[in-house]
Amino acid sequence: MAKIPVLEIFGPTIQGEGRVIGRKTMFVRTAGCDYRCSWCDSSFTWDGSMKDEIQMMTAEEIYDRLYEIGGDCFNHVTISGGNPALIKGIQDLVDLFEEKNIESALETQGSRFQPWMRQINDLTISPKPPSSGMKPNIQILDEVIDQCVKETLNLKVVVFDDEDYEFAKQMHHRYPDIPFYLQVGNPYLDDEVENHTARLLERYENLVDKVMQSNDMNQVYVLPQLHTLLWSNMKGV
């Protein structure tokens, strides 16, 4: 059985982002990413700072750890990163979740497709906007989206500034039939941030106001990062 590079397993908690915001879930965070976003809140998955914490685990070992932590208080698991779509071995984990009647969620930037992504119940593709310093390959993004199951798919763009908002518009109108979520960015990534919740809510309100005045964004959902409002930048929640 293939082994998966795992940095964190935690929960139960709530999903803080995307279509399943507020959903009770467990998290499995994998190591490794093909992007280097300037504002990444999980840079420890790819910058080497926690390389000694990586555990190579089989699907069965991951499930046993989830059950050890969460007991019978979960039936949904979010596979996070980094970019888990780099890892072929997650196929075994997704198969095991199906066997155990556990639903799954995944977020990826859409730079790589794996066949097991078709089995994910809540699949979020999140193309990275200009503020990230990354430039999505739109041809590859098209190919990835074409191979996904549309009933499980949604798109999400994080917005930090006006340029990001214009990018979000482009993505929404390129894929108009896919549910589309805007999420306000969190630029305050220090361990302790004074008035963090108030600052984030002000940024969220500004994004809401912008969308309300835009007649070509009438079918979008505008979200905060719910977990940062509750727990700021704390890890493991």
PDB file of N, CA and C in Angstrom, residues 168-227:
ATOM      1  N   ALA A 168     -10.748  37.204 -10.278  1.00  0.00           N
ATOM      2  CA  ALA A 168     -11.903  36.396  -9.869  1.00  0.00           C
ATOM      3  C   ALA A 168     -13.040  36.520 -10.881  1.00  0.00           C
ATOM      4  N   LYS A 169     -13.280  37.723 -11.370  1.00  0.00           N
ATOM      5  CA  LYS A 169     -14.302  37.920 -12.395  1.00  0.00           C
ATOM      6  C   LYS A 169     -14.006  37.077 -13.626  1.00  0.00           C
ATOM      7  N   GLN A 170     -12.747  37.105 -14.049  1.00  0.00           N
ATOM      8  CA  GLN A 170     -12.364  36.337 -15.235  1.00  0.00           C
ATOM      9  C   GLN A 170     -12.622  34.848 -15.034  1.00  0.00           C
ATOM     10  N   MET A 171     -12.257  34.351 -13.863  1.00  0.00           N
ATOM     11  CA  MET A 171     -12.459  32.929 -13.578  1.00  0.00           C
ATOM     12  C   MET A 171     -13.954  32.587 -13.544  1.00  0.00           C
ATOM     13  N   HIS A 172     -14.728  33.436 -12.914  1.00  0.00           N
ATOM     14  CA  HIS A 172     -16.171  33.185 -12.808  1.00  0.00           C
ATOM     15  C   HIS A 172     -16.807  33.132 -14.187  1.00  0.00           C
ATOM     16  N   HIS A 173     -16.434  34.038 -15.069  1.00  0.00           N
ATOM     17  CA  HIS A 173     -17.058  34.097 -16.386  1.00  0.00           C
ATOM     18  C   HIS A 173     -16.454  33.080 -17.357  1.00  0.00           C
ATOM     19  N   ARG A 174     -15.290  32.559 -17.044  1.00  0.00           N
ATOM     20  CA  ARG A 174     -14.730  31.474 -17.850  1.00  0.00           C
ATOM     21  C   ARG A 174     -15.469  30.168 -17.572  1.00  0.00           C
ATOM     22  N   TYR A 175     -15.904  30.010 -16.315  1.00  0.00           N
ATOM     23  CA  TYR A 175     -16.605  28.776 -15.911  1.00  0.00           C
ATOM     24  C   TYR A 175     -17.940  29.155 -15.275  1.00  0.00           C
ATOM     25  N   PRO A 176     -18.865  29.722 -16.040  1.00  0.00           N
ATOM     26  CA  PRO A 176     -20.079  30.309 -15.450  1.00  0.00           C
ATOM     27  C   PRO A 176     -21.041  29.293 -14.839  1.00  0.00           C
ATOM     28  N   ASP A 177     -20.914  28.031 -15.202  1.00  0.00           N
ATOM     29  CA  ASP A 177     -21.861  27.036 -14.706  1.00  0.00           C
ATOM     30  C   ASP A 177     -21.378  26.313 -13.453  1.00  0.00           C
ATOM     31  N   ILE A 178     -20.206  26.698 -12.945  1.00  0.00           N
ATOM     32  CA  ILE A 178     -19.662  26.072 -11.743  1.00  0.00           C
ATOM     33  C   ILE A 178     -19.878  27.008 -10.556  1.00  0.00           C
ATOM     34  N   PRO A 179     -20.450  26.530  -9.451  1.00  0.00           N
ATOM     35  CA  PRO A 179     -20.633  27.388  -8.273  1.00  0.00           C
ATOM     36  C   PRO A 179     -19.342  28.091  -7.904  1.00  0.00           C
ATOM     37  N   PHE A 180     -19.445  29.404  -7.643  1.00  0.00           N
ATOM     38  CA  PHE A 180     -18.245  30.241  -7.502  1.00  0.00           C
ATOM     39  C   PHE A 180     -18.259  30.978  -6.167  1.00  0.00           C
ATOM     40  N   TYR A 181     -17.121  30.883  -5.467  1.00  0.00           N
ATOM     41  CA  TYR A 181     -16.986  31.481  -4.138  1.00  0.00           C
ATOM     42  C   TYR A 181     -15.820  32.457  -4.118  1.00  0.00           C
ATOM     43  N   LEU A 182     -16.090  33.641  -3.579  1.00  0.00           N
ATOM     44  CA  LEU A 182     -15.040  34.609  -3.292  1.00  0.00           C
ATOM     45  C   LEU A 182     -14.735  34.543  -1.805  1.00  0.00           C
ATOM     46  N   GLN A 183     -13.460  34.569  -1.483  1.00  0.00           N
ATOM     47  CA  GLN A 183     -13.078  34.552  -0.068  1.00  0.00           C
ATOM     48  C   GLN A 183     -12.090  35.663   0.205  1.00  0.00           C
ATOM     49  N   VAL A 184     -12.356  36.430   1.238  1.00  0.00           N
ATOM     50  CA  VAL A 184     -11.452  37.528   1.578  1.00  0.00           C
ATOM     51  C   VAL A 184     -10.132  36.976   2.099  1.00  0.00           C
ATOM     52  N   GLY A 185      -9.020  37.593   1.667  1.00  0.00           N
ATOM     53  CA  GLY A 185      -7.702  37.134   2.069  1.00  0.00           C
ATOM     54  C   GLY A 185      -7.322  37.586   3.464  1.00  0.00           C
ATOM     55  N   ASN A 186      -6.444  36.823   4.082  1.00  0.00           N
ATOM     56  CA  ASN A 186      -5.919  37.141   5.412  1.00  0.00           C
ATOM     57  C   ASN A 186      -4.449  37.538   5.285  1.00  0.00           C
ATOM     58  N   PRO A 187      -4.150  38.852   5.327  1.00  0.00           N
ATOM     59  CA  PRO A 187      -2.765  39.285   5.187  1.00  0.00           C
ATOM     60  C   PRO A 187      -2.002  39.329   6.511  1.00  0.00           C
ATOM     61  N   TYR A 188      -2.691  38.997   7.588  1.00  0.00           N
ATOM     62  CA  TYR A 188      -2.102  39.135   8.930  1.00  0.00           C
ATOM     63  C   TYR A 188      -1.747  37.742   9.454  1.00  0.00           C
ATOM     64  N   LEU A 189      -0.545  37.281   9.155  1.00  0.00           N
ATOM     65  CA  LEU A 189      -0.191  35.885   9.408  1.00  0.00           C
ATOM     66  C   LEU A 189       0.714  35.679  10.613  1.00  0.00           C
ATOM     67  N   ASP A 190       0.981  36.733  11.391  1.00  0.00           N
ATOM     68  CA  ASP A 190       1.781  36.558  12.603  1.00  0.00           C
ATOM     69  C   ASP A 190       1.030  35.683  13.605  1.00  0.00           C
ATOM     70  N   ASP A 191       1.779  35.093  14.536  1.00  0.00           N
ATOM     71  CA  ASP A 191       1.146  34.228  15.535  1.00  0.00           C
ATOM     72  C   ASP A 191       0.128  34.982  16.385  1.00  0.00           C
ATOM     73  N   GLU A 192       0.447  36.225  16.726  1.00  0.00           N
ATOM     74  CA  GLU A 192      -0.473  37.045  17.504  1.00  0.00           C
ATOM     75  C   GLU A 192      -0.702  38.363  16.778  1.00  0.00           C
ATOM     76  N   VAL A 193      -1.949  38.653  16.454  1.00  0.00           N
ATOM     77  CA  VAL A 193      -2.306  39.860  15.718  1.00  0.00           C
ATOM     78  C   VAL A 193      -3.337  40.632  16.518  1.00  0.00           C
ATOM     79  N   GLU A 194      -3.038  41.863  16.832  1.00  0.00           N
ATOM     80  CA  GLU A 194      -3.966  42.690  17.607  1.00  0.00           C
ATOM     81  C   GLU A 194      -5.226  42.974  16.793  1.00  0.00           C
ATOM     82  N   ASN A 195      -6.380  42.790  17.413  1.00  0.00           N
ATOM     83  CA  ASN A 195      -7.678  43.046  16.776  1.00  0.00           C
ATOM     84  C   ASN A 195      -7.828  42.285  15.455  1.00  0.00           C
ATOM     85  N   HIS A 196      -7.347  41.054  15.436  1.00  0.00           N
ATOM     86  CA  HIS A 196      -7.339  40.284  14.189  1.00  0.00           C
ATOM     87  C   HIS A 196      -8.741  40.097  13.624  1.00  0.00           C
ATOM     88  N   THR A 197      -9.689  39.680  14.450  1.00  0.00           N
ATOM     89  CA  THR A 197     -11.048  39.436  13.969  1.00  0.00           C
ATOM     90  C   THR A 197     -11.668  40.708  13.405  1.00  0.00           C
ATOM     91  N   ALA A 198     -11.495  41.823  14.101  1.00  0.00           N
ATOM     92  CA  ALA A 198     -12.061  43.095  13.633  1.00  0.00           C
ATOM     93  C   ALA A 198     -11.447  43.510  12.297  1.00  0.00           C
ATOM     94  N   ARG A 199     -10.154  43.302  12.156  1.00  0.00           N
ATOM     95  CA  ARG A 199      -9.490  43.652  10.892  1.00  0.00           C
ATOM     96  C   ARG A 199     -10.007  42.795   9.742  1.00  0.00           C
ATOM     97  N   LEU A 200     -10.153  41.498   9.992  1.00  0.00           N
ATOM     98  CA  LEU A 200     -10.633  40.599   8.947  1.00  0.00           C
ATOM     99  C   LEU A 200     -12.076  40.904   8.568  1.00  0.00           C
ATOM    100  N   LEU A 201     -12.902  41.223   9.566  1.00  0.00           N
ATOM    101  CA  LEU A 201     -14.294  41.550   9.276  1.00  0.00           C
ATOM    102  C   LEU A 201     -14.412  42.831   8.453  1.00  0.00           C
ATOM    103  N   GLU A 202     -13.531  43.789   8.695  1.00  0.00           N
ATOM    104  CA  GLU A 202     -13.546  45.019   7.892  1.00  0.00           C
ATOM    105  C   GLU A 202     -13.197  44.709   6.440  1.00  0.00           C
ATOM    106  N   ARG A 203     -12.195  43.847   6.226  1.00  0.00           N
ATOM    107  CA  ARG A 203     -11.829  43.455   4.865  1.00  0.00           C
ATOM    108  C   ARG A 203     -12.972  42.669   4.207  1.00  0.00           C
ATOM    109  N   TYR A 204     -13.628  41.827   4.987  1.00  0.00           N
ATOM    110  CA  TYR A 204     -14.754  41.057   4.464  1.00  0.00           C
ATOM    111  C   TYR A 204     -15.897  41.987   4.046  1.00  0.00           C
ATOM    112  N   GLU A 205     -16.203  42.957   4.895  1.00  0.00           N
ATOM    113  CA  GLU A 205     -17.273  43.898   4.562  1.00  0.00           C
ATOM    114  C   GLU A 205     -16.949  44.671   3.286  1.00  0.00           C
ATOM    115  N   ASN A 206     -15.688  45.055   3.107  1.00  0.00           N
ATOM    116  CA  ASN A 206     -15.291  45.777   1.898  1.00  0.00           C
ATOM    117  C   ASN A 206     -15.486  44.919   0.650  1.00  0.00           C
ATOM    118  N   LEU A 207     -15.161  43.625   0.762  1.00  0.00           N
ATOM    119  CA  LEU A 207     -15.361  42.726  -0.382  1.00  0.00           C
ATOM    120  C   LEU A 207     -16.851  42.539  -0.664  1.00  0.00           C
ATOM    121  N   VAL A 208     -17.645  42.379   0.371  1.00  0.00           N
ATOM    122  CA  VAL A 208     -19.091  42.267   0.186  1.00  0.00           C
ATOM    123  C   VAL A 208     -19.631  43.496  -0.534  1.00  0.00           C
ATOM    124  N   ASP A 209     -19.216  44.688  -0.092  1.00  0.00           N
ATOM    125  CA  ASP A 209     -19.682  45.923  -0.722  1.00  0.00           C
ATOM    126  C   ASP A 209     -19.320  45.967  -2.204  1.00  0.00           C
ATOM    127  N   LYS A 210     -18.109  45.518  -2.526  1.00  0.00           N
ATOM    128  CA  LYS A 210     -17.664  45.529  -3.921  1.00  0.00           C
ATOM    129  C   LYS A 210     -18.531  44.608  -4.785  1.00  0.00           C
ATOM    130  N   VAL A 211     -18.827  43.422  -4.257  1.00  0.00           N
ATOM    131  CA  VAL A 211     -19.636  42.473  -5.018  1.00  0.00           C
ATOM    132  C   VAL A 211     -21.070  42.991  -5.184  1.00  0.00           C
ATOM    133  N   MET A 212     -21.612  43.616  -4.156  1.00  0.00           N
ATOM    134  CA  MET A 212     -22.980  44.114  -4.224  1.00  0.00           C
ATOM    135  C   MET A 212     -23.149  45.155  -5.332  1.00  0.00           C
ATOM    136  N   GLN A 213     -22.085  45.840  -5.693  1.00  0.00           N
ATOM    137  CA  GLN A 213     -22.150  46.899  -6.705  1.00  0.00           C
ATOM    138  C   GLN A 213     -21.741  46.411  -8.089  1.00  0.00           C
ATOM    139  N   SER A 214     -21.555  45.098  -8.222  1.00  0.00           N
ATOM    140  CA  SER A 214     -21.051  44.541  -9.475  1.00  0.00           C
ATOM    141  C   SER A 214     -22.129  43.692 -10.140  1.00  0.00           C
ATOM    142  N   ASN A 215     -22.646  44.156 -11.285  1.00  0.00           N
ATOM    143  CA  ASN A 215     -23.759  43.437 -11.919  1.00  0.00           C
ATOM    144  C   ASN A 215     -23.306  42.202 -12.694  1.00  0.00           C
ATOM    145  N   ASP A 216     -22.016  41.962 -12.791  1.00  0.00           N
ATOM    146  CA  ASP A 216     -21.544  40.749 -13.457  1.00  0.00           C
ATOM    147  C   ASP A 216     -21.046  39.715 -12.449  1.00  0.00           C
ATOM    148  N   MET A 217     -21.391  39.923 -11.166  1.00  0.00           N
ATOM    149  CA  MET A 217     -21.043  38.946 -10.127  1.00  0.00           C
ATOM    150  C   MET A 217     -22.298  38.578  -9.330  1.00  0.00           C
ATOM    151  N   ASN A 218     -23.395  38.418 -10.030  1.00  0.00           N
ATOM    152  CA  ASN A 218     -24.680  38.210  -9.367  1.00  0.00           C
ATOM    153  C   ASN A 218     -24.882  36.787  -8.852  1.00  0.00           C
ATOM    154  N   GLN A 219     -24.051  35.836  -9.296  1.00  0.00           N
ATOM    155  CA  GLN A 219     -24.268  34.449  -8.894  1.00  0.00           C
ATOM    156  C   GLN A 219     -23.155  33.915  -7.995  1.00  0.00           C
ATOM    157  N   VAL A 220     -22.420  34.797  -7.353  1.00  0.00           N
ATOM    158  CA  VAL A 220     -21.300  34.350  -6.529  1.00  0.00           C
ATOM    159  C   VAL A 220     -21.677  34.352  -5.043  1.00  0.00           C
ATOM    160  N   TYR A 221     -20.891  33.623  -4.277  1.00  0.00           N
ATOM    161  CA  TYR A 221     -21.011  33.594  -2.822  1.00  0.00           C
ATOM    162  C   TYR A 221     -19.769  34.285  -2.255  1.00  0.00           C
ATOM    163  N   VAL A 222     -19.955  35.125  -1.238  1.00  0.00           N
ATOM    164  CA  VAL A 222     -18.846  35.881  -0.659  1.00  0.00           C
ATOM    165  C   VAL A 222     -18.640  35.418   0.784  1.00  0.00           C
ATOM    166  N   LEU A 223     -17.454  34.885   1.071  1.00  0.00           N
ATOM    167  CA  LEU A 223     -17.212  34.246   2.352  1.00  0.00           C
ATOM    168  C   LEU A 223     -16.014  34.850   3.090  1.00  0.00           C
ATOM    169  N   PRO A 224     -16.071  34.792   4.415  1.00  0.00           N
ATOM    170  CA  PRO A 224     -14.870  35.030   5.214  1.00  0.00           C
ATOM    171  C   PRO A 224     -14.100  33.716   5.352  1.00  0.00           C
ATOM    172  N   GLN A 225     -12.922  33.769   5.958  1.00  0.00           N
ATOM    173  CA  GLN A 225     -12.243  32.554   6.424  1.00  0.00           C
ATOM    174  C   GLN A 225     -12.734  32.336   7.850  1.00  0.00           C
ATOM    175  N   LEU A 226     -13.707  31.452   8.005  1.00  0.00           N
ATOM    176  CA  LEU A 226     -14.422  31.343   9.278  1.00  0.00           C
ATOM    177  C   LEU A 226     -13.496  30.956  10.428  1.00  0.00           C
ATOM    178  N   HIS A 227     -12.560  30.045  10.185  1.00  0.00           N
ATOM    179  CA  HIS A 227     -11.703  29.586  11.282  1.00  0.00           C
ATOM    180  C   HIS A 227     -10.783  30.692  11.787  1.00  0.00           C
TER     181      HIS A 227
END
